[in-house]
PDB file of C-alpha atoms in Angstrom:
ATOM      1  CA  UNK A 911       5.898 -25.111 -14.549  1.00 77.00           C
ATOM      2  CA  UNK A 912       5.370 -22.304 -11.522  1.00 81.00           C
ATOM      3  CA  UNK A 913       4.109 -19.271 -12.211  1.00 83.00           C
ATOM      4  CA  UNK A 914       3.776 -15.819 -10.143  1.00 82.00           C
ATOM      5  CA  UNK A 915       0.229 -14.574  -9.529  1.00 83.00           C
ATOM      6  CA  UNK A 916       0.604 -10.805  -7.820  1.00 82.00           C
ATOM      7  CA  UNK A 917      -2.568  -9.414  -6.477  1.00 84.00           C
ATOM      8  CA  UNK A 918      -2.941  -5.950  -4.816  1.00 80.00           C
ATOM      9  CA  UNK A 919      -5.528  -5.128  -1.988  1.00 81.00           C
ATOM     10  CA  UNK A 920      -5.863  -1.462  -0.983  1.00 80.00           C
ATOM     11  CA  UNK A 921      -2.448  -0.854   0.544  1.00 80.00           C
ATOM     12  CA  UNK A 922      -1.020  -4.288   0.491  1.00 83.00           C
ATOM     13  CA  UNK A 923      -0.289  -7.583  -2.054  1.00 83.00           C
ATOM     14  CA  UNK A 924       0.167 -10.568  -1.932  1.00 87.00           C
ATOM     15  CA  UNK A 925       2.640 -12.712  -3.940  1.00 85.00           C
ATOM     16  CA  UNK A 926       2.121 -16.387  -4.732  1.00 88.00           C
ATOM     17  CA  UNK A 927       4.762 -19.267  -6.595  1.00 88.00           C
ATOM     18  CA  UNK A 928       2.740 -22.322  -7.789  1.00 90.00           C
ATOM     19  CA  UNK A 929       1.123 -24.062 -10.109  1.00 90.00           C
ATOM     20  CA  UNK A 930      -2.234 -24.822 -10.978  1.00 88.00           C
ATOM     21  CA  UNK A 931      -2.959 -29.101 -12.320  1.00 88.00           C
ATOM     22  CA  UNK A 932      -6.498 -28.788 -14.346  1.00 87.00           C
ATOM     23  CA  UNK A 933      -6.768 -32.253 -14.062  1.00 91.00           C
ATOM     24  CA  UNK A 934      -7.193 -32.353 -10.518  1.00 90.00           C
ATOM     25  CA  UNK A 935      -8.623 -28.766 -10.329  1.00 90.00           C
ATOM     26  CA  UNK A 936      -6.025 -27.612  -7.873  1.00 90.00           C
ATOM     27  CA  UNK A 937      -3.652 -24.668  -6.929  1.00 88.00           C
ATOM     28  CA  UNK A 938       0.080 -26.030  -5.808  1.00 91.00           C
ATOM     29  CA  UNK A 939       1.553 -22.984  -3.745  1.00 91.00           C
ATOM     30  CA  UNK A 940       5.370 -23.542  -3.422  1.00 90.00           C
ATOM     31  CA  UNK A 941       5.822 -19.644  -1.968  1.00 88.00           C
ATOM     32  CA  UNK A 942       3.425 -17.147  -0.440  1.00 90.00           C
ATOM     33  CA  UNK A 943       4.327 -13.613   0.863  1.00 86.00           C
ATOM     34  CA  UNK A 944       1.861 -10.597   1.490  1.00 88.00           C
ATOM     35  CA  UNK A 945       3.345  -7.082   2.137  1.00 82.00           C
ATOM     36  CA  UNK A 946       2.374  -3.877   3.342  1.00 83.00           C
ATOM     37  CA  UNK A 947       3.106  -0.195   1.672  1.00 75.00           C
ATOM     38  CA  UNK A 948       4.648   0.024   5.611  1.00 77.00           C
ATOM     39  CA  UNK A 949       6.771  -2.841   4.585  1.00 73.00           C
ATOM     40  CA  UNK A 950       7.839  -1.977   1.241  1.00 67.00           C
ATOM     41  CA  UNK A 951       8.698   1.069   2.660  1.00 63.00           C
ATOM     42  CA  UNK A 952      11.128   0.033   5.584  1.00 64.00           C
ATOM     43  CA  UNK A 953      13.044  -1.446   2.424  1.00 58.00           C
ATOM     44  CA  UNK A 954      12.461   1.034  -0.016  1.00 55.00           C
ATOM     45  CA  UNK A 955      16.400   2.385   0.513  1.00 57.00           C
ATOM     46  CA  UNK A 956      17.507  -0.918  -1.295  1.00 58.00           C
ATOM     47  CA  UNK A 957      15.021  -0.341  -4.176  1.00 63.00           C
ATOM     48  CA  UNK A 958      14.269  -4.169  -3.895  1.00 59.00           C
ATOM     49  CA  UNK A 959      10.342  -2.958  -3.767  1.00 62.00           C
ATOM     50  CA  UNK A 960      10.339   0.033  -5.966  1.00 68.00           C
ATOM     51  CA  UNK A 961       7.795  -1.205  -7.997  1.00 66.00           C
ATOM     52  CA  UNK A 962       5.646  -2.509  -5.869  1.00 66.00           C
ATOM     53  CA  UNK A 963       5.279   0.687  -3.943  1.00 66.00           C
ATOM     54  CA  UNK A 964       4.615   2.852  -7.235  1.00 69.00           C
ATOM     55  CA  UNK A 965       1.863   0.254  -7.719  1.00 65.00           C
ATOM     56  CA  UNK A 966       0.797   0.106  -4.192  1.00 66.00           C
ATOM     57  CA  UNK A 967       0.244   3.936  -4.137  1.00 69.00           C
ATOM     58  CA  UNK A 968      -1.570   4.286  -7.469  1.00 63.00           C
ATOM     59  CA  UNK A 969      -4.295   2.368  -5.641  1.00 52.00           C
TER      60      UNK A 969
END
């Protein structure tokens, strides 16, 4: 089963789809992205990244 891992870095995060198999201690990544409050923000009119810029800023 995939599961989303979000991590935030100052003014950016990064969002990863995978899975992790603890029987072969490994990390599956079916989807990486990493975005910027400059990106969010260029697409902020849609509201597609509201939340993620209200986190982003709170850092």
């Amino acid at each position: 089963m995939n599961k989303v891992y979000v991590s935030y870095y100052g003014d950016s995060i990064s969002i990863v789809e995978g899975r992790y198999k603890h029987d072969k201690d490994k990390f599956y990544v079916k989807n990486f992205n990493v975005f910027s409050i400059e990106d969010i923000a260029q697409d902020f009119s849609k509201e597609k990244y509201a939340l993620l810029e209200i986190r982003i800023r709170k850092c």
